[in-house]
PDB file of C-alpha atoms in Angstrom:
ATOM      1  CA  MET A 768     -29.324  -2.644  -2.363  1.00  0.00           C
ATOM      2  CA  GLU A 769     -26.234  -1.051  -3.904  1.00  0.00           C
ATOM      3  CA  PRO A 770     -23.269  -3.330  -4.711  1.00  0.00           C
ATOM      4  CA  LYS A 771     -20.226  -3.139  -2.444  1.00  0.00           C
ATOM      5  CA  PHE A 772     -16.525  -3.002  -3.338  1.00  0.00           C
ATOM      6  CA  TYR A 773     -13.917  -3.905  -0.692  1.00  0.00           C
ATOM      7  CA  ILE A 774     -10.198  -3.077  -0.719  1.00  0.00           C
ATOM      8  CA  LYS A 775      -7.317  -4.305   1.430  1.00  0.00           C
ATOM      9  CA  ARG A 776      -3.615  -3.427   1.190  1.00  0.00           C
ATOM     10  CA  GLY A 777      -1.031  -5.475   3.058  1.00  0.00           C
ATOM     11  CA  ASP A 778      -1.753  -5.692   6.773  1.00  0.00           C
ATOM     12  CA  THR A 779      -4.078  -2.682   6.833  1.00  0.00           C
ATOM     13  CA  PRO A 780      -7.790  -3.282   7.561  1.00  0.00           C
ATOM     14  CA  GLU A 781     -10.156  -3.950   4.693  1.00  0.00           C
ATOM     15  CA  PHE A 782     -12.586  -1.126   3.880  1.00  0.00           C
ATOM     16  CA  GLU A 783     -15.594  -0.572   1.638  1.00  0.00           C
ATOM     17  CA  ILE A 784     -14.859   2.115  -0.953  1.00  0.00           C
ATOM     18  CA  THR A 785     -18.113   4.075  -0.621  1.00  0.00           C
ATOM     19  CA  ASP A 786     -17.459   4.423   3.116  1.00  0.00           C
ATOM     20  CA  ALA A 787     -14.119   6.042   2.326  1.00  0.00           C
ATOM     21  CA  ILE A 788     -15.388   8.426  -0.378  1.00  0.00           C
ATOM     22  CA  GLN A 789     -18.753  10.101   0.115  1.00  0.00           C
ATOM     23  CA  GLY A 790     -20.648  10.553  -3.139  1.00  0.00           C
ATOM     24  CA  LEU A 791     -19.022   7.542  -4.807  1.00  0.00           C
ATOM     25  CA  GLU A 792     -21.169   4.643  -6.007  1.00  0.00           C
ATOM     26  CA  PHE A 793     -19.877   1.252  -7.151  1.00  0.00           C
ATOM     27  CA  LEU A 794     -21.771   0.074 -10.234  1.00  0.00           C
ATOM     28  CA  GLY A 795     -20.276  -3.387 -10.752  1.00  0.00           C
ATOM     29  CA  ASN A 796     -17.274  -5.213 -12.165  1.00  0.00           C
ATOM     30  CA  ASP A 797     -16.426  -7.780 -14.817  1.00  0.00           C
ATOM     31  CA  SER A 798     -13.544  -9.878 -16.116  1.00  0.00           C
ATOM     32  CA  SER A 799     -12.959 -13.015 -18.184  1.00  0.00           C
ATOM     33  CA  PRO A 800     -10.239 -15.680 -18.175  1.00  0.00           C
ATOM     34  CA  VAL A 801      -7.472 -15.150 -20.718  1.00  0.00           C
ATOM     35  CA  ILE A 802      -6.250 -18.402 -22.260  1.00  0.00           C
ATOM     36  CA  ALA A 803      -2.816 -18.359 -23.915  1.00  0.00           C
ATOM     37  CA  ASN A 804      -2.064 -21.262 -26.250  1.00  0.00           C
ATOM     38  CA  THR A 805       1.459 -21.920 -27.562  1.00  0.00           C
ATOM     39  CA  TYR A 806       2.068 -23.664 -30.890  1.00  0.00           C
ATOM     40  CA  GLN A 807       5.102 -24.851 -32.828  1.00  0.00           C
ATOM     41  CA  GLN A 808       5.385 -24.336 -36.564  1.00  0.00           C
ATOM     42  CA  ASN A 809       7.266 -26.975 -38.548  1.00  0.00           C
ATOM     43  CA  ALA A 810       8.683 -26.173 -41.963  1.00  0.00           C
ATOM     44  CA  GLY A 811       6.951 -28.090 -44.738  1.00  0.00           C
ATOM     45  CA  ARG A 812       3.989 -29.059 -42.579  1.00  0.00           C
ATOM     46  CA  ASP A 813       0.591 -27.410 -42.671  1.00  0.00           C
ATOM     47  CA  GLY A 814      -0.700 -25.775 -39.527  1.00  0.00           C
ATOM     48  CA  GLN A 815       1.015 -25.744 -36.153  1.00  0.00           C
ATOM     49  CA  LEU A 816       1.453 -28.258 -33.339  1.00  0.00           C
ATOM     50  CA  PHE A 817      -0.070 -27.445 -29.962  1.00  0.00           C
ATOM     51  CA  GLN A 818       2.517 -27.117 -27.179  1.00  0.00           C
ATOM     52  CA  THR A 819       1.099 -25.648 -23.967  1.00  0.00           C
ATOM     53  CA  GLN A 820      -1.889 -23.784 -22.544  1.00  0.00           C
ATOM     54  CA  THR A 821      -1.665 -21.260 -19.702  1.00  0.00           C
ATOM     55  CA  PHE A 822      -4.018 -18.823 -18.011  1.00  0.00           C
ATOM     56  CA  ASP A 823      -2.667 -15.351 -18.676  1.00  0.00           C
ATOM     57  CA  LYS A 824      -2.969 -12.029 -16.869  1.00  0.00           C
ATOM     58  CA  THR A 825      -6.514 -10.653 -16.812  1.00  0.00           C
ATOM     59  CA  VAL A 826      -8.050  -7.195 -16.435  1.00  0.00           C
ATOM     60  CA  GLU A 827     -10.777  -6.555 -13.873  1.00  0.00           C
ATOM     61  CA  ASN A 828     -12.893  -3.557 -14.907  1.00  0.00           C
ATOM     62  CA  ALA A 829     -14.630  -1.860 -11.962  1.00  0.00           C
ATOM     63  CA  ASN A 830     -17.246   0.764 -12.802  1.00  0.00           C
ATOM     64  CA  PHE A 831     -18.063   3.753 -10.597  1.00  0.00           C
ATOM     65  CA  LEU A 832     -20.263   6.847 -10.446  1.00  0.00           C
ATOM     66  CA  ILE A 833     -19.627  10.010  -8.442  1.00  0.00           C
ATOM     67  CA  ASN A 834     -22.125  12.750  -7.678  1.00  0.00           C
ATOM     68  CA  PHE A 835     -20.834  16.205  -6.712  1.00  0.00           C
ATOM     69  CA  GLY A 836     -22.272  19.612  -5.911  1.00  0.00           C
ATOM     70  CA  ASP A 837     -19.971  21.877  -7.931  1.00  0.00           C
ATOM     71  CA  TRP A 838     -16.620  21.964  -9.678  1.00  0.00           C
ATOM     72  CA  TYR A 839     -14.726  22.386  -6.412  1.00  0.00           C
ATOM     73  CA  ASP A 840     -16.407  19.302  -4.926  1.00  0.00           C
ATOM     74  CA  PHE A 841     -15.512  17.391  -8.074  1.00  0.00           C
ATOM     75  CA  LYS A 842     -11.828  18.304  -7.772  1.00  0.00           C
ATOM     76  CA  LEU A 843     -11.724  17.143  -4.133  1.00  0.00           C
ATOM     77  CA  LEU A 844     -13.495  13.868  -4.910  1.00  0.00           C
ATOM     78  CA  LYS A 845     -11.226  13.229  -7.870  1.00  0.00           C
ATOM     79  CA  HIS A 846      -8.168  13.700  -5.683  1.00  0.00           C
ATOM     80  CA  ASP A 847      -9.517  11.275  -3.054  1.00  0.00           C
ATOM     81  CA  ILE A 848     -10.136   8.622  -5.691  1.00  0.00           C
ATOM     82  CA  TYR A 849      -6.647   8.901  -7.168  1.00  0.00           C
ATOM     83  CA  ARG A 850      -5.117   8.966  -3.687  1.00  0.00           C
ATOM     84  CA  ILE A 851      -6.718   5.625  -2.833  1.00  0.00           C
ATOM     85  CA  PHE A 852      -6.235   3.832  -6.136  1.00  0.00           C
ATOM     86  CA  SER A 853      -2.946   5.261  -7.451  1.00  0.00           C
ATOM     87  CA  GLN A 854      -0.681   3.154  -5.267  1.00  0.00           C
ATOM     88  CA  ARG A 855       2.354   1.058  -6.152  1.00  0.00           C
ATOM     89  CA  SER A 856       1.453  -1.899  -3.951  1.00  0.00           C
ATOM     90  CA  MET A 857      -0.721  -4.875  -4.795  1.00  0.00           C
ATOM     91  CA  MET A 858      -4.234  -4.659  -3.384  1.00  0.00           C
ATOM     92  CA  ARG A 859      -6.810  -7.293  -2.558  1.00  0.00           C
ATOM     93  CA  ILE A 860     -10.324  -6.642  -3.851  1.00  0.00           C
ATOM     94  CA  ARG A 861     -13.671  -8.390  -3.491  1.00  0.00           C
ATOM     95  CA  THR A 862     -17.347  -7.522  -3.882  1.00  0.00           C
ATOM     96  CA  ASP A 863     -20.517  -8.431  -2.015  1.00  0.00           C
ATOM     97  CA  ALA A 864     -21.504 -10.558  -5.038  1.00  0.00           C
ATOM     98  CA  GLU A 865     -18.571 -12.876  -4.206  1.00  0.00           C
ATOM     99  CA  MET A 866     -17.860 -12.291  -0.533  1.00  0.00           C
ATOM    100  CA  GLY A 867     -15.829 -15.488  -0.229  1.00  0.00           C
ATOM    101  CA  ILE A 868     -13.593 -14.806  -3.248  1.00  0.00           C
ATOM    102  CA  VAL A 869     -10.767 -12.282  -3.668  1.00  0.00           C
ATOM    103  CA  LYS A 870      -8.415 -11.055  -6.375  1.00  0.00           C
ATOM    104  CA  TYR A 871      -4.941  -9.552  -6.024  1.00  0.00           C
ATOM    105  CA  VAL A 872      -4.598  -6.674  -8.456  1.00  0.00           C
ATOM    106  CA  ARG A 873      -2.866  -3.441  -9.412  1.00  0.00           C
ATOM    107  CA  PRO A 874      -4.800  -0.467 -10.863  1.00  0.00           C
ATOM    108  CA  THR A 875      -3.761   1.076 -14.167  1.00  0.00           C
ATOM    109  CA  SER A 876      -4.407   4.533 -15.632  1.00  0.00           C
ATOM    110  CA  PHE A 877      -7.971   5.870 -15.746  1.00  0.00           C
ATOM    111  CA  ASP A 878      -9.707   9.206 -16.363  1.00  0.00           C
ATOM    112  CA  ILE A 879     -12.503  10.832 -14.367  1.00  0.00           C
ATOM    113  CA  LYS A 880     -14.603  13.383 -16.255  1.00  0.00           C
ATOM    114  CA  PRO A 881     -18.153  14.767 -15.852  1.00  0.00           C
ATOM    115  CA  ILE A 882     -20.609  13.065 -18.195  1.00  0.00           C
ATOM    116  CA  SER A 883     -21.182  16.459 -19.893  1.00  0.00           C
ATOM    117  CA  ASP A 884     -20.345  20.121 -19.387  1.00  0.00           C
ATOM    118  CA  GLY A 885     -22.090  21.460 -16.300  1.00  0.00           C
ATOM    119  CA  ALA A 886     -23.162  17.982 -15.132  1.00  0.00           C
ATOM    120  CA  HIS A 887     -22.972  16.950 -11.493  1.00  0.00           C
ATOM    121  CA  ASP A 888     -22.183  13.303 -12.207  1.00  0.00           C
ATOM    122  CA  ALA A 889     -19.169  11.468 -13.578  1.00  0.00           C
ATOM    123  CA  THR A 890     -18.838   7.809 -14.498  1.00  0.00           C
ATOM    124  CA  PHE A 891     -15.482   6.094 -14.842  1.00  0.00           C
ATOM    125  CA  THR A 892     -13.894   2.642 -15.061  1.00  0.00           C
ATOM    126  CA  ILE A 893     -10.783   1.508 -13.223  1.00  0.00           C
ATOM    127  CA  PRO A 894      -8.948  -1.313 -15.020  1.00  0.00           C
ATOM    128  CA  PHE A 895      -7.204  -3.538 -12.472  1.00  0.00           C
ATOM    129  CA  GLU A 896      -4.496  -5.854 -13.733  1.00  0.00           C
ATOM    130  CA  ASN A 897      -4.662  -9.328 -12.197  1.00  0.00           C
ATOM    131  CA  PRO A 898      -1.198 -10.782 -12.930  1.00  0.00           C
ATOM    132  CA  SER A 899      -2.010 -14.323 -11.749  1.00  0.00           C
ATOM    133  CA  GLY A 900      -5.212 -14.538 -13.787  1.00  0.00           C
ATOM    134  CA  TYR A 901      -6.835 -16.269 -10.801  1.00  0.00           C
ATOM    135  CA  LYS A 902      -9.474 -15.664  -8.171  1.00  0.00           C
ATOM    136  CA  TYR A 903      -8.835 -17.113  -4.699  1.00  0.00           C
ATOM    137  CA  SER A 904     -10.933 -18.164  -1.743  1.00  0.00           C
ATOM    138  CA  LEU A 905     -10.870 -15.486   0.956  1.00  0.00           C
ATOM    139  CA  ALA A 906      -9.818 -18.071   3.545  1.00  0.00           C
ATOM    140  CA  ARG A 907      -7.463 -21.009   3.327  1.00  0.00           C
ATOM    141  CA  SER A 908      -8.744 -24.581   3.254  1.00  0.00           C
ATOM    142  CA  ASP A 909      -8.029 -25.274   6.924  1.00  0.00           C
ATOM    143  CA  ASN A 910     -10.285 -22.443   8.163  1.00  0.00           C
ATOM    144  CA  LEU A 911     -12.736 -22.056   5.290  1.00  0.00           C
ATOM    145  CA  TYR A 912     -15.456 -24.609   5.878  1.00  0.00           C
ATOM    146  CA  ASP A 913     -17.682 -22.786   8.358  1.00  0.00           C
ATOM    147  CA  TYR A 914     -21.319 -22.430   7.355  1.00  0.00           C
ATOM    148  CA  ASP A 915     -21.826 -19.693   9.961  1.00  0.00           C
ATOM    149  CA  SER A 916     -19.338 -17.298   8.351  1.00  0.00           C
ATOM    150  CA  GLU A 917     -19.006 -15.333   5.113  1.00  0.00           C
ATOM    151  CA  LEU A 918     -15.885 -17.304   4.165  1.00  0.00           C
ATOM    152  CA  TRP A 919     -17.782 -19.595   1.801  1.00  0.00           C
ATOM    153  CA  GLN A 920     -20.530 -19.138  -0.773  1.00  0.00           C
ATOM    154  CA  ILE A 921     -22.435 -20.894  -3.516  1.00  0.00           C
ATOM    155  CA  GLY A 922     -20.286 -21.296  -6.621  1.00  0.00           C
ATOM    156  CA  MET A 923     -17.096 -22.311  -4.799  1.00  0.00           C
ATOM    157  CA  ASN A 924     -17.421 -26.016  -5.787  1.00  0.00           C
ATOM    158  CA  LEU A 925     -17.845 -27.110  -2.172  1.00  0.00           C
ATOM    159  CA  PRO A 926     -19.689 -30.438  -1.839  1.00  0.00           C
ATOM    160  CA  ASN A 927     -23.251 -29.922  -0.675  1.00  0.00           C
ATOM    161  CA  GLY A 928     -24.042 -31.563   2.643  1.00  0.00           C
ATOM    162  CA  GLN A 929     -20.720 -33.400   2.918  1.00  0.00           C
ATOM    163  CA  ASP A 930     -18.351 -32.971   5.830  1.00  0.00           C
ATOM    164  CA  ILE A 931     -14.870 -32.153   4.569  1.00  0.00           C
ATOM    165  CA  GLY A 932     -11.795 -31.270   6.587  1.00  0.00           C
ATOM    166  CA  TYR A 933      -8.095 -30.561   6.178  1.00  0.00           C
ATOM    167  CA  HIS A 934      -6.652 -31.744   9.506  1.00  0.00           C
ATOM    168  CA  PHE A 935      -5.868 -35.459   9.697  1.00  0.00           C
ATOM    169  CA  THR A 936      -4.548 -37.955  12.269  1.00  0.00           C
ATOM    170  CA  GLN A 937      -5.200 -41.174  10.360  1.00  0.00           C
ATOM    171  CA  LEU A 938      -2.839 -42.799   7.832  1.00  0.00           C
ATOM    172  CA  ASN A 939      -5.327 -42.769   4.946  1.00  0.00           C
ATOM    173  CA  PHE A 940      -7.602 -39.826   4.154  1.00  0.00           C
ATOM    174  CA  ASP A 941      -9.110 -37.712   1.387  1.00  0.00           C
ATOM    175  CA  VAL A 942      -8.201 -34.093   0.652  1.00  0.00           C
ATOM    176  CA  TYR A 943     -10.838 -32.135  -1.266  1.00  0.00           C
ATOM    177  CA  ASN A 944      -9.642 -29.493  -3.729  1.00  0.00           C
ATOM    178  CA  ALA A 945     -12.573 -27.190  -4.510  1.00  0.00           C
ATOM    179  CA  SER A 946     -10.551 -25.227  -7.071  1.00  0.00           C
ATOM    180  CA  ASP A 947     -11.362 -25.016 -10.773  1.00  0.00           C
ATOM    181  CA  ILE A 948      -7.868 -26.341 -11.551  1.00  0.00           C
ATOM    182  CA  PRO A 949      -5.295 -28.668  -9.927  1.00  0.00           C
ATOM    183  CA  ILE A 950      -3.070 -27.215  -7.200  1.00  0.00           C
ATOM    184  CA  ASP A 951       0.464 -27.568  -8.563  1.00  0.00           C
ATOM    185  CA  PRO A 952       3.188 -25.967  -6.409  1.00  0.00           C
ATOM    186  CA  TYR A 953       6.055 -26.985  -8.723  1.00  0.00           C
ATOM    187  CA  TYR A 954       5.062 -26.098 -12.274  1.00  0.00           C
ATOM    188  CA  GLN A 955       2.503 -23.393 -11.481  1.00  0.00           C
ATOM    189  CA  LYS A 956       3.969 -22.113  -8.172  1.00  0.00           C
ATOM    190  CA  HIS A 957       0.612 -22.560  -6.431  1.00  0.00           C
ATOM    191  CA  ASP A 958       0.329 -22.000  -2.692  1.00  0.00           C
ATOM    192  CA  LEU A 959       0.188 -25.325  -0.818  1.00  0.00           C
ATOM    193  CA  ARG A 960       1.425 -25.804   2.760  1.00  0.00           C
ATOM    194  CA  ILE A 961       1.433 -29.228   4.405  1.00  0.00           C
ATOM    195  CA  ILE A 962       2.121 -28.968   8.144  1.00  0.00           C
ATOM    196  CA  CYS A 963       3.343 -32.255   9.633  1.00  0.00           C
ATOM    197  CA  HIS A 964       3.898 -33.604  13.140  1.00  0.00           C
ATOM    198  CA  PHE A 965       4.847 -37.267  13.428  1.00  0.00           C
ATOM    199  CA  ASN A 966       6.609 -39.950  15.429  1.00  0.00           C
ATOM    200  CA  GLY A 967       8.695 -42.332  13.384  1.00  0.00           C
ATOM    201  CA  SER A 968      11.852 -42.937  11.388  1.00  0.00           C
ATOM    202  CA  ASN A 969      10.543 -41.116   8.284  1.00  0.00           C
ATOM    203  CA  LEU A 970       7.359 -39.847   6.648  1.00  0.00           C
ATOM    204  CA  THR A 971       6.088 -40.457   3.126  1.00  0.00           C
ATOM    205  CA  ILE A 972       2.961 -38.734   1.799  1.00  0.00           C
ATOM    206  CA  LEU A 973       1.558 -40.232  -1.408  1.00  0.00           C
ATOM    207  CA  ASN A 974      -1.344 -38.859  -3.408  1.00  0.00           C
ATOM    208  CA  LYS A 975      -2.696 -42.095  -4.842  1.00  0.00           C
ATOM    209  CA  THR A 976      -5.008 -40.132  -7.145  1.00  0.00           C
ATOM    210  CA  ASN A 977      -2.143 -38.831  -9.317  1.00  0.00           C
ATOM    211  CA  GLY A 978       1.024 -40.500  -7.993  1.00  0.00           C
ATOM    212  CA  SER A 979       2.719 -37.359  -6.646  1.00  0.00           C
ATOM    213  CA  SER A 980       4.648 -37.880  -3.414  1.00  0.00           C
ATOM    214  CA  TRP A 981       7.015 -36.333  -0.865  1.00  0.00           C
ATOM    215  CA  GLN A 982       9.236 -38.036   1.687  1.00  0.00           C
ATOM    216  CA  TYR A 983      10.888 -36.686   4.820  1.00  0.00           C
ATOM    217  CA  GLN A 984      13.756 -39.103   5.254  1.00  0.00           C
ATOM    218  CA  LYS A 985      14.803 -38.531   8.871  1.00  0.00           C
ATOM    219  CA  ALA A 986      13.272 -39.434  12.207  1.00  0.00           C
ATOM    220  CA  ALA A 987      11.144 -36.896  14.063  1.00  0.00           C
ATOM    221  CA  SER A 988       8.922 -36.567  17.103  1.00  0.00           C
ATOM    222  CA  LYS A 989       5.437 -35.070  17.448  1.00  0.00           C
ATOM    223  CA  SER A 990       6.954 -31.934  19.002  1.00  0.00           C
ATOM    224  CA  ASP A 991       8.737 -31.158  15.708  1.00  0.00           C
ATOM    225  CA  THR A 992       6.989 -29.014  13.096  1.00  0.00           C
ATOM    226  CA  ILE A 993       7.867 -30.043   9.558  1.00  0.00           C
ATOM    227  CA  ILE A 994       6.317 -27.942   6.786  1.00  0.00           C
ATOM    228  CA  LEU A 995       6.314 -28.654   3.075  1.00  0.00           C
ATOM    229  CA  ASP A 996       5.670 -25.145   1.734  1.00  0.00           C
ATOM    230  CA  GLY A 997       5.268 -25.564  -2.017  1.00  0.00           C
ATOM    231  CA  ILE A 998       8.517 -27.353  -2.853  1.00  0.00           C
ATOM    232  CA  LYS A 999      10.545 -26.197   0.181  1.00  0.00           C
ATOM    233  CA  THR A1000      10.719 -28.000   3.517  1.00  0.00           C
ATOM    234  CA  THR A1001      11.450 -26.544   6.951  1.00  0.00           C
ATOM    235  CA  LEU A1002      12.049 -28.200  10.324  1.00  0.00           C
ATOM    236  CA  ASN A1003      11.010 -26.013  13.255  1.00  0.00           C
ATOM    237  CA  GLY A1004      11.447 -22.967  11.037  1.00  0.00           C
ATOM    238  CA  ASP A1005      14.879 -23.895   9.651  1.00  0.00           C
ATOM    239  CA  PRO A1006      15.549 -25.021   6.042  1.00  0.00           C
ATOM    240  CA  ALA A1007      15.330 -28.809   5.790  1.00  0.00           C
ATOM    241  CA  SER A1008      14.809 -29.714   2.127  1.00  0.00           C
ATOM    242  CA  VAL A1009      18.073 -31.675   2.333  1.00  0.00           C
ATOM    243  CA  ASN A1010      16.226 -34.115   4.613  1.00  0.00           C
ATOM    244  CA  THR A1011      13.727 -34.929   1.835  1.00  0.00           C
ATOM    245  CA  ASP A1012      13.599 -36.631  -1.536  1.00  0.00           C
ATOM    246  CA  TYR A1013      12.767 -33.189  -3.080  1.00  0.00           C
ATOM    247  CA  GLY A1014       9.324 -34.401  -4.064  1.00  0.00           C
ATOM    248  CA  ASN A1015       6.107 -32.387  -3.969  1.00  0.00           C
ATOM    249  CA  ILE A1016       2.375 -32.988  -3.751  1.00  0.00           C
ATOM    250  CA  VAL A1017      -0.095 -32.038  -6.497  1.00  0.00           C
ATOM    251  CA  LEU A1018      -3.819 -31.910  -5.713  1.00  0.00           C
ATOM    252  CA  GLU A1019      -6.260 -32.745  -8.492  1.00  0.00           C
ATOM    253  CA  THR A1020      -9.680 -31.100  -8.553  1.00  0.00           C
ATOM    254  CA  GLY A1021     -12.171 -32.858  -6.307  1.00  0.00           C
ATOM    255  CA  TYR A1022     -11.144 -35.624  -3.926  1.00  0.00           C
ATOM    256  CA  ASN A1023      -7.516 -36.775  -3.590  1.00  0.00           C
ATOM    257  CA  ASN A1024      -6.834 -40.064  -1.810  1.00  0.00           C
ATOM    258  CA  ILE A1025      -3.767 -39.645   0.415  1.00  0.00           C
ATOM    259  CA  SER A1026      -1.772 -42.367   2.197  1.00  0.00           C
ATOM    260  CA  VAL A1027       0.949 -41.853   4.803  1.00  0.00           C
ATOM    261  CA  THR A1028       3.651 -44.412   5.562  1.00  0.00           C
ATOM    262  CA  GLY A1029       6.810 -44.575   7.692  1.00  0.00           C
ATOM    263  CA  ALA A1030       5.277 -42.912  10.749  1.00  0.00           C
ATOM    264  CA  THR A1031       3.472 -44.419  13.717  1.00  0.00           C
ATOM    265  CA  ASP A1032       1.589 -41.320  14.858  1.00  0.00           C
ATOM    266  CA  ILE A1033       0.728 -38.348  12.657  1.00  0.00           C
ATOM    267  CA  ASP A1034      -0.925 -34.943  12.744  1.00  0.00           C
ATOM    268  CA  ILE A1035      -1.096 -33.384   9.264  1.00  0.00           C
ATOM    269  CA  THR A1036      -2.834 -30.245   7.974  1.00  0.00           C
ATOM    270  CA  PHE A1037      -3.307 -29.278   4.311  1.00  0.00           C
ATOM    271  CA  SER A1038      -3.528 -25.499   4.002  1.00  0.00           C
ATOM    272  CA  PHE A1039      -4.129 -23.748   0.668  1.00  0.00           C
ATOM    273  CA  PRO A1040      -6.471 -21.234  -0.949  1.00  0.00           C
ATOM    274  CA  PHE A1041      -8.897 -22.528  -3.550  1.00  0.00           C
ATOM    275  CA  ILE A1042      -8.249 -21.167  -7.045  1.00  0.00           C
ATOM    276  CA  TYR A1043     -11.007 -20.089  -9.433  1.00  0.00           C
ATOM    277  CA  LEU A1044     -11.199 -18.807 -13.000  1.00  0.00           C
ATOM    278  CA  GLY A1045     -13.343 -16.028 -14.428  1.00  0.00           C
TER     279      GLY A1045
END
C-alpha cells in the first residue's frame, strides 16, 4: 500500500495529493523537534547559566516521485505541483501513518528535475516550515475519544481501556491531557477553551494538580454561556474579562484534578487539541 498525504487549506475540503495530480507518488515524510536553549554569560565566571528552553520552528520534509511520458507531460505536472503547493496561506497536512495527527505548515522553495537526462521520473522534496514546532490532534478533546472513528490512534498517549471525557456536571472531576507537554494558554499561547454554564453567585475553577485557577466573579444562570478562551473571557459572545480575576487554567500532562466552587449547578466543557512533539 502506498503512503498517503492529505492537504487542507482554510475551509476548503481536505484532499489526498495523488488524487489531485496523476502520476505523483508520495514517498514519505520526516521531521524532528528543534530545542532552543537560552543561556546567560556572566563576566568572570566560567560557562553560562541556563535561562529558558523552548521548542522552535521545525521543517517537515515531504518526499515525492513523479512519472511522466515526455517532456511536455513533465512541464504540465510540474505546473500542477507548484500551483497546489506555492500558496501564501497556511495549510494543514497529515499522512495515513498518523491519521489522527495534523501539522500546520507553509511550503518553502523546492526544485523539480528529472533524475537524469532523458529520464521519465523525477524525485523531489518539499520542505514545509512548521512555525509552532508542534503536531496537533486532528480533533479537539471534546469530540476526539471515539474508538469507531479515525480521530484517534496508537501513540497519542490516550489511556488504554479507561473512559475519559471532557464534559462535566459535577463539582470535582479529572481532565486528562494526552499531550506531550502541558497546555499553557498564558505563557505559550496554547489553545484551551473552557465553556461554562452555571447557576450561582460566582464560579471558581481550580486545578488542584498545579494550583492554577480562574474565577468568574458575577452571578449567572444556566442559560448564559461563559467561555474562558485562553486568557480571555466572554459572556454570551461579548467581552467579559472584566468580570473575572484575570486568572487562567494550565493543564499538566496526564490527569488534572479540578474542583469548582461558588456555583450550585454547573455544565462545563474543556475543549483543546492535544499537542505532540516530533
